[in-house]
Amino acid sequence: MDTRKLYEFNVDERMEIYALIKSADVRVAKNGNQYLALVMTDTSGEMPGMVWEATPEMVATFKAGEVVVMQAVRQVYQGKPQLKILHIGLPDLAADVDPDDFVASAPMRKKEMEEEVTQLLFQITNPNWNRIVRYLLQKHADTFYAYPAAKKNHHAFNGGLAYHTISIARLATSVAAQYEQVDRSLLYAGALLHDLGKTVELSGPVGTTYTTSGNLIGHIVLIDEEIVLAAHELNIDLHAEDMLLLRHVVLAHHGLLEYGSPVRPMVLEANILHQLDELDASIQMIDTVLEHTEPGQFSERVFGLDGRMMYRKNAENK
Amino acid sequence: MDTRKLYEFNVDERMEIYALIKSADVRVAKNGNQYLALVMTDTSGEMPGMVWEATPEMVATFKAGEVVVMQAVRQVYQGKPQLKILHIGLPDLAADVDPDDFVASAPMRKKEMEEEVTQLLFQITNPNWNRIVRYLLQKHADTFYAYPAAKKNHHAFNGGLAYHTISIARLATSVAAQYEQVDRSLLYAGALLHDLGKTVELSGPVGTTYTTSGNLIGHIVLIDEEIVLAAHELNIDLHAEDMLLLRHVVLAHHGLLEYGSPVRPMVLEANILHQLDELDASIQMIDTVLEHTEPGQFSERVFGLDGRMMYRKNAENK
Amino acid sequence: MDTRKLYEFNVDERMEIYALIKSADVRVAKNGNQYLALVMTDTSGEMPGMVWEATPEMVATFKAGEVVVMQAVRQVYQGKPQLKILHIGLPDLAADVDPDDFVASAPMRKKEMEEEVTQLLFQITNPNWNRIVRYLLQKHADTFYAYPAAKKNHHAFNGGLAYHTISIARLATSVAAQYEQVDRSLLYAGALLHDLGKTVELSGPVGTTYTTSGNLIGHIVLIDEEIVLAAHELNIDLHAEDMLLLRHVVLAHHGLLEYGSPVRPMVLEANILHQLDELDASIQMIDTVLEHTEPGQFSERVFGLDGRMMYRKNAENK
Amino acid sequence: MDTRKLYEFNVDERMEIYALIKSADVRVAKNGNQYLALVMTDTSGEMPGMVWEATPEMVATFKAGEVVVMQAVRQVYQGKPQLKILHIGLPDLAADVDPDDFVASAPMRKKEMEEEVTQLLFQITNPNWNRIVRYLLQKHADTFYAYPAAKKNHHAFNGGLAYHTISIARLATSVAAQYEQVDRSLLYAGALLHDLGKTVELSGPVGTTYTTSGNLIGHIVLIDEEIVLAAHELNIDLHAEDMLLLRHVVLAHHGLLEYGSPVRPMVLEANILHQLDELDASIQMIDTVLEHTEPGQFSERVFGLDGRMMYRKNAENK
Amino acid sequence: MDTRKLYEFNVDERMEIYALIKSADVRVAKNGNQYLALVMTDTSGEMPGMVWEATPEMVATFKAGEVVVMQAVRQVYQGKPQLKILHIGLPDLAADVDPDDFVASAPMRKKEMEEEVTQLLFQITNPNWNRIVRYLLQKHADTFYAYPAAKKNHHAFNGGLAYHTISIARLATSVAAQYEQVDRSLLYAGALLHDLGKTVELSGPVGTTYTTSGNLIGHIVLIDEEIVLAAHELNIDLHAEDMLLLRHVVLAHHGLLEYGSPVRPMVLEANILHQLDELDASIQMIDTVLEHTEPGQFSERVFGLDGRMMYRKNAENK
Amino acid sequence: MDTRKLYEFNVDERMEIYALIKSADVRVAKNGNQYLALVMTDTSGEMPGMVWEATPEMVATFKAGEVVVMQAVRQVYQGKPQLKILHIGLPDLAADVDPDDFVASAPMRKKEMEEEVTQLLFQITNPNWNRIVRYLLQKHADTFYAYPAAKKNHHAFNGGLAYHTISIARLATSVAAQYEQVDRSLLYAGALLHDLGKTVELSGPVGTTYTTSGNLIGHIVLIDEEIVLAAHELNIDLHAEDMLLLRHVVLAHHGLLEYGSPVRPMVLEANILHQLDELDASIQMIDTVLEHTEPGQFSERVFGLDGRMMYRKNAENK
């Protein structure tokens, strides 16, 4: 068994590795036979491959979420990597394979993220905001540290939601240090809550889709609902200025009505949160796309970056 | 005292009438003296006029909301009607003047509107929707039948909010009768609630402005908040399909993200409610603008109608 | 021979039925042989399927518009239904098959539609409008009751044009009943004529395409041409106000210049007609898309609805 | 009496000249007295000025369209030229003043324009197009050579419509000479007819406004109506390809649906006509705006040029 | 002489202070007399006021850039502050008044800014970028530390250009510390140069207007010109990757073509610089507008913030 | 060997011809074997075709840029022409085949184009512009007459850049003859330089792609760079009005910021150059698309023409 990962093999090289089936479509070839269109993945990325002449048993066995043993050759199809699968099978029962080991995760461990969030909570000095944020983070603790931040655009990995939240909070700390007029409590409270509705909007970390609530209500109103109920539960006046501000900062974080915010940012901290959200998301997207771009080349056009191509430099000057 | 109303006098005709001061700005003339820029109103419409050389007593006396006795001549200034105010004073104490008598109102009485709403409630057969709608209409009963539907665009008169709601509900009844696939309960519940957040967004029927909640949260999310709290109060499951649908229909009623809905209409009834809302609002705006347009002429461009001019026909063919 | 229709078979089920070939493309497989890419249809909907190794005789026989006997299995390809065609042949000469029986039609019979149109004509009291509308409906009687209302977006079935027209006229009746300022004659005349130009713009009910006139002139100006010539024929003054109004209402019915109307609606009835046109078209499109969507699921994005997905409810509450 | 024109006087210089009243608004000053807000004009341009304390006789005398004798001083108000009118009166009966002498006109005489049009007609070799164009130019001969091409944007002077038409036809001749694939007959026929509907859309050369037909139907459909009726009169088949092409070229000449064309240019000549229309109109607008801009300065922003400022060069290099 | 500043007086309070004339328009009143429309300013802000009946001497004396002694009363006109000027005169010759003392400046002194820039230069390790940046900052040293960053939108004060540049560089430092993939040299070099073209585009710190170069070429291409010439001067290869990158980062800093960048950001550092530019500019604009907004109130709509109103909180929670 | 060209064979006809491989993609068929997806071309156009079962030797031999001997049958696939390749091989060594003979070229020879450019240069009377244009045309003489004007949209053939430039210059001559206010020197200088940056932006006449400079800087700023350096070299003052004008005309030639011009046209000649550029490009695009459209048919939608279809007339009337 090779110890290298999917993307560590070169074109035309043969591999025998464990990999996770990310998705498995059953299709019918022109000769009428069924075949499997698989997407194989490990932490180095994902790559498609076909299994021709799939028997009903194979269709039943090789499903999304399964870890398999695979013999394959890396090839190129229309400029993109793909696998020519020579053999696919289930691992030995003795083999210690855990699907979670094959999924990309945030570059911080959950424990570290929790500690950083705790430090941030100490800096939210407005007692109502502090209580609301603590209440909601505790309520969604399981999902907040496990979910991705999006279905595919950015931070689409395990723990991506918490990691994206922390990245924004760090940027917020820098901005608050530089501009003294910023209300840190409001900015941090808004940063911690802004995407928490995604724990309801998305189905979970694996095979992420939108839930019915996610489609019909959307994560922005879903987190507002949570804030409303939390305030009710904690006996906090929803129409006092501090609660209007917290809700506004969260509601306005997409910046423009066209992007789904029902109001545009009308307080300084809402404006900043929106811009830091865009900044962190775009840095993460650029990072991801450049990982699979050769030095000196331009990437494909990236939907989440308004269709821009990104350039990977030949030389770094850091 | 004349018994005619403001707009029933011709140009150059002199009037002596009661009128309500709708707004009163204190300004400084080029000679350094203060004067009052008033907007006078009665149920026939509103017309501006100046009171030159205003003493401090006059400034203190003639404020928005006061009913006054006025001698004036109707004139035209830059194509628009205005008043040359000859004399202004307070009515006799004996005079029985009520500011409410000078404000335009919906063409239905409150009692009639309440009855029609009651009839609609009977047709909402889903028990959760029925309870939520009853609960919220009762909670906001005072304001729902008194507020205008907007600050100025359409139905900007006393009771305009309830009247606009009822107009849409009537249209909804016709549409449901014609298209059998329509879920009447959902459409009526959505129609009754869709603009109820305006009772929080707007300051009230007189001198209407946006509240801080109105600006920072907006009436769409404000009514969603009310639905969320009502469901909590009434022990209704917020994430069951029926509640998702009701909230969706209300959230989506502006039709486009650009118009402030956080989601676009994704169920049939949301789509219909949005279109009926536009239909009734545009009919009411056209009506208002044509009232002050001469037959055979085009109106000014109307902001709420995307800058269109409207034409008033010479002859009616009804 | 099965008596069920195409969409009444389940996935993997085998069928032997009559069906109409809606379109037949001859293609060349990678091995250089020709095959037929067919779209089969009956009143339950349409489904694609391939006939491999098509001989020249087969290519000459199995053309769009033919009714055939087909043995096939329903399958799923990339999430969409398709047919694995096992055998295809011509029906017995004795078989009584009429292509028209396999095409979806409006849910009203022609006779009923004609009667409803006649009733509407009685309500057009302006004599010029009445004569123009009668003249043009008579001139296009054959096509008006046979054509679809569009190539594919909405009401794309036999008789769809008349049915869409009648649906709008019914809505117009309700609106006119509710808003007394509406000029019924103008609204009904406009409703009856608004899409009549499609009888020239489209090629016909089967295999509908755009004609050269349709592409170069468009149905809005084509019906204006017809009104101009009709008025000339009937000695009606084209520049009297009533004729300007009728033409305006028809010309403006797309509502926005971007949608191909050369003028925006500037009279009340033009505004209403445009909005009812959108309302009926969107209801019909939603209906169609939800027919092939499972309860509790979201449809694909619909081009004619600005790319929205529509949700099919699990439970109805009518 | 000075022989110089309005714009030939410097700031602070006193003038005594004949001038035409272009428009005269009666307004009420803050002291309640009436005054006249005039716009005075001669062939050098137009300039506003006030006549304070206007008696009813003056109001009745000094109306739009009158030629007057005026003593005035040229001044600057908010960066723009205006007149301080010292005296205004009617000319001696003996004075030979004709309002037409004070209106800007096209830089070609009617006779010259007629001759150039005649030459163009000879080059339209398709007999149907030739007959239609001759028929319509003859029908509108009086207005075609007298009307402006627009209410104010471009070619807003006497004879502007014919002059703009000829300018485009000249450009068309050059283009046809350079690109041999161009169908000259079609391009010239389209050029000659494209704006002829403005003779119905606009009220006339003086105090130009939009007619009711102009607003409700628009000049593009108005000329299509004329072509339709002309073809009918001349027994020409409206649905033969040549007539579809001619109508298409005219209908599409605004280039974009947003600009009021019901179809976009789909034949080469329609595409060219649209672009030459824009080219000539923009050259004429730039010309006009630079006339009142000092060398080395930027003009005000020009609405018809998408809000651009234009720069007037210090030195010419021709 | 009062020691308070313009904005430190309350409405109706009388002041006698030194102030700088920011602009002085000569206008003609309706009675034909000239008056001066002044904008007075000191470091607390600017306020308009009129001087009626201005003699030619006064017109010649009270010009933009002059410091004067003024007796005035603060008033409100249409909701905005204005001055009723009672007396205006020149200061005693003995008075030590310097126009620069009345102009708002960056909150850092030039010396501090220079030092911070020097520190940044040390961190640009790519020798070509380092030399280019040093060369250009030295060349424009006088203007870089004196000019505003814009004519009026943001940082429209003395030294605003350098201060805005430093603010962005500080944000860049934080971002580079958080995201290790960032090329600091490139980001800092881009930040220091990005707006330097404004020293050519704008006329200077007082009465700032656009130069002819500024209008015709624009500051983005003007700084590119400077980089091109500097590279030529310093014998640096303009088409090596490092120079393409530096120019790209500067050219792309407006982010969108619509905002005047000829290319969109295609490298990570260009993307970050654009976003930090927007972040700092918006924070500064919000700051400025809230200075003149009362707690609990919404500001006017701000052009530079897409027409948003901003809310000034009642209570701070820092 | 046939002497006809690719597009001179009918469908189903067999050909044996020389052709140039324009592009060659190696792909993997579903059976795991490699095949070649070729695009074959000669001066009549290009057509795709597959070579199944490609051996490694074939992959190494049949590359873009090679001239081959090909036996094939013309077919139709999804409405578009394609080749069924029966045999492919290298030409005899004796065969005199030059890849350049298979590439479409401008309809003028280089010599003719050079002469026409020389004539234009004589008409640029401003000495600075004359020297700059001569200097740059000489510097880029090799590429200017060889490069295409675009990667694919318009004038995508050998010599297309010079040919497009000359076409615009001819149009410019006509316009300057018609409008005497035009500065010919400026218009011709701008026309000759406007697209010269494409010699740096594009990789060359064969297999044209964007260079890194092209993507990161763009041809508009690349030619500005050349003008800046040329002026420096020739000791011409870059900030004198004439040089600002020349640069402006070139920078603004895309007309709108959205299309990549950093400034909009603010002088007459910039406005004209932009419009002539669009005119010539659209004529050339329409020409190309109609070449492959049948008479009486509409083309496919053309990206470079905003998605319009174009109509090919049945009869010509020239």
mmCIF file of N, CA, C and O in Angstrom, chain B residues 192-209:
data_model
loop_
_atom_site.group_PDB
_atom_site.id
_atom_site.type_symbol
_atom_site.label_atom_id
_atom_site.label_comp_id
_atom_site.label_asym_id
_atom_site.label_seq_id
_atom_site.Cartn_x
_atom_site.Cartn_y
_atom_site.Cartn_z
ATOM 1 N N LEU B 192 -52.417 38.664 5.236
ATOM 2 C CA LEU B 192 -52.781 39.424 6.439
ATOM 3 C C LEU B 192 -51.557 39.875 7.225
ATOM 4 O O LEU B 192 -51.561 40.937 7.843
ATOM 5 N N LEU B 193 -50.499 39.070 7.205
ATOM 6 C CA LEU B 193 -49.323 39.411 8.008
ATOM 7 C C LEU B 193 -48.279 40.224 7.260
ATOM 8 O O LEU B 193 -47.429 40.865 7.893
ATOM 9 N N HIS B 194 -48.282 40.211 5.932
ATOM 10 C CA HIS B 194 -47.075 40.607 5.187
ATOM 11 C C HIS B 194 -46.542 41.989 5.542
ATOM 12 O O HIS B 194 -45.335 42.194 5.603
ATOM 13 N N ASP B 195 -47.408 42.961 5.789
ATOM 14 C CA ASP B 195 -46.918 44.311 6.074
ATOM 15 C C ASP B 195 -47.112 44.720 7.526
ATOM 16 O O ASP B 195 -46.914 45.886 7.874
ATOM 17 N N LEU B 196 -47.484 43.759 8.370
ATOM 18 C CA LEU B 196 -47.804 44.112 9.753
ATOM 19 C C LEU B 196 -46.587 44.693 10.493
ATOM 20 O O LEU B 196 -46.732 45.463 11.445
ATOM 21 N N GLY B 197 -45.388 44.327 10.038
ATOM 22 C CA GLY B 197 -44.178 44.875 10.652
ATOM 23 C C GLY B 197 -44.094 46.395 10.514
ATOM 24 O O GLY B 197 -43.300 47.040 11.204
ATOM 25 N N LYS B 198 -44.898 46.955 9.640
ATOM 26 C CA LYS B 198 -44.885 48.412 9.488
ATOM 27 C C LYS B 198 -45.413 49.126 10.717
ATOM 28 O O LYS B 198 -45.127 50.304 10.909
ATOM 29 N N THR B 199 -46.161 48.427 11.544
ATOM 30 C CA THR B 199 -46.608 49.059 12.783
ATOM 31 C C THR B 199 -45.434 49.310 13.725
ATOM 32 O O THR B 199 -45.548 50.092 14.660
ATOM 33 N N VAL B 200 -44.328 48.626 13.468
ATOM 34 C CA VAL B 200 -43.119 48.883 14.263
ATOM 35 C C VAL B 200 -42.138 49.747 13.463
ATOM 36 O O VAL B 200 -41.421 50.575 14.021
ATOM 37 N N GLU B 201 -42.129 49.553 12.168
ATOM 38 C CA GLU B 201 -41.185 50.276 11.311
ATOM 39 C C GLU B 201 -41.505 51.766 11.221
ATOM 40 O O GLU B 201 -40.600 52.600 11.132
ATOM 41 N N LEU B 202 -42.794 52.094 11.224
ATOM 42 C CA LEU B 202 -43.204 53.489 11.055
ATOM 43 C C LEU B 202 -43.600 54.074 12.404
ATOM 44 O O LEU B 202 -43.996 53.359 13.329
ATOM 45 N N SER B 203 -43.522 55.425 12.464
ATOM 46 C CA SER B 203 -43.747 56.091 13.746
ATOM 47 C C SER B 203 -45.220 56.274 14.059
ATOM 48 O O SER B 203 -45.584 56.493 15.213
ATOM 49 N N GLY B 204 -46.072 56.215 13.040
ATOM 50 C CA GLY B 204 -47.487 56.416 13.314
ATOM 51 C C GLY B 204 -48.173 57.104 12.163
ATOM 52 O O GLY B 204 -47.546 57.404 11.153
ATOM 53 N N PRO B 205 -49.473 57.348 12.288
ATOM 54 C CA PRO B 205 -50.222 57.871 11.151
ATOM 55 C C PRO B 205 -49.943 59.346 10.857
ATOM 56 O O PRO B 205 -50.167 59.791 9.734
ATOM 57 N N VAL B 206 -49.467 60.112 11.824
ATOM 58 C CA VAL B 206 -49.255 61.537 11.596
ATOM 59 C C VAL B 206 -47.764 61.855 11.549
ATOM 60 O O VAL B 206 -47.009 61.409 12.408
ATOM 61 N N GLY B 207 -47.349 62.623 10.542
ATOM 62 C CA GLY B 207 -45.936 62.998 10.437
ATOM 63 C C GLY B 207 -45.060 61.769 10.406
ATOM 64 O O GLY B 207 -44.027 61.683 11.076
ATOM 65 N N THR B 208 -45.470 60.802 9.597
ATOM 66 C CA THR B 208 -44.856 59.472 9.593
ATOM 67 C C THR B 208 -43.361 59.512 9.257
ATOM 68 O O THR B 208 -42.951 60.097 8.260
ATOM 69 N N THR B 209 -42.565 58.898 10.107
ATOM 70 C CA THR B 209 -41.132 58.723 9.831
ATOM 71 C C THR B 209 -40.766 57.271 10.137
ATOM 72 O O THR B 209 -41.600 56.510 10.620
#
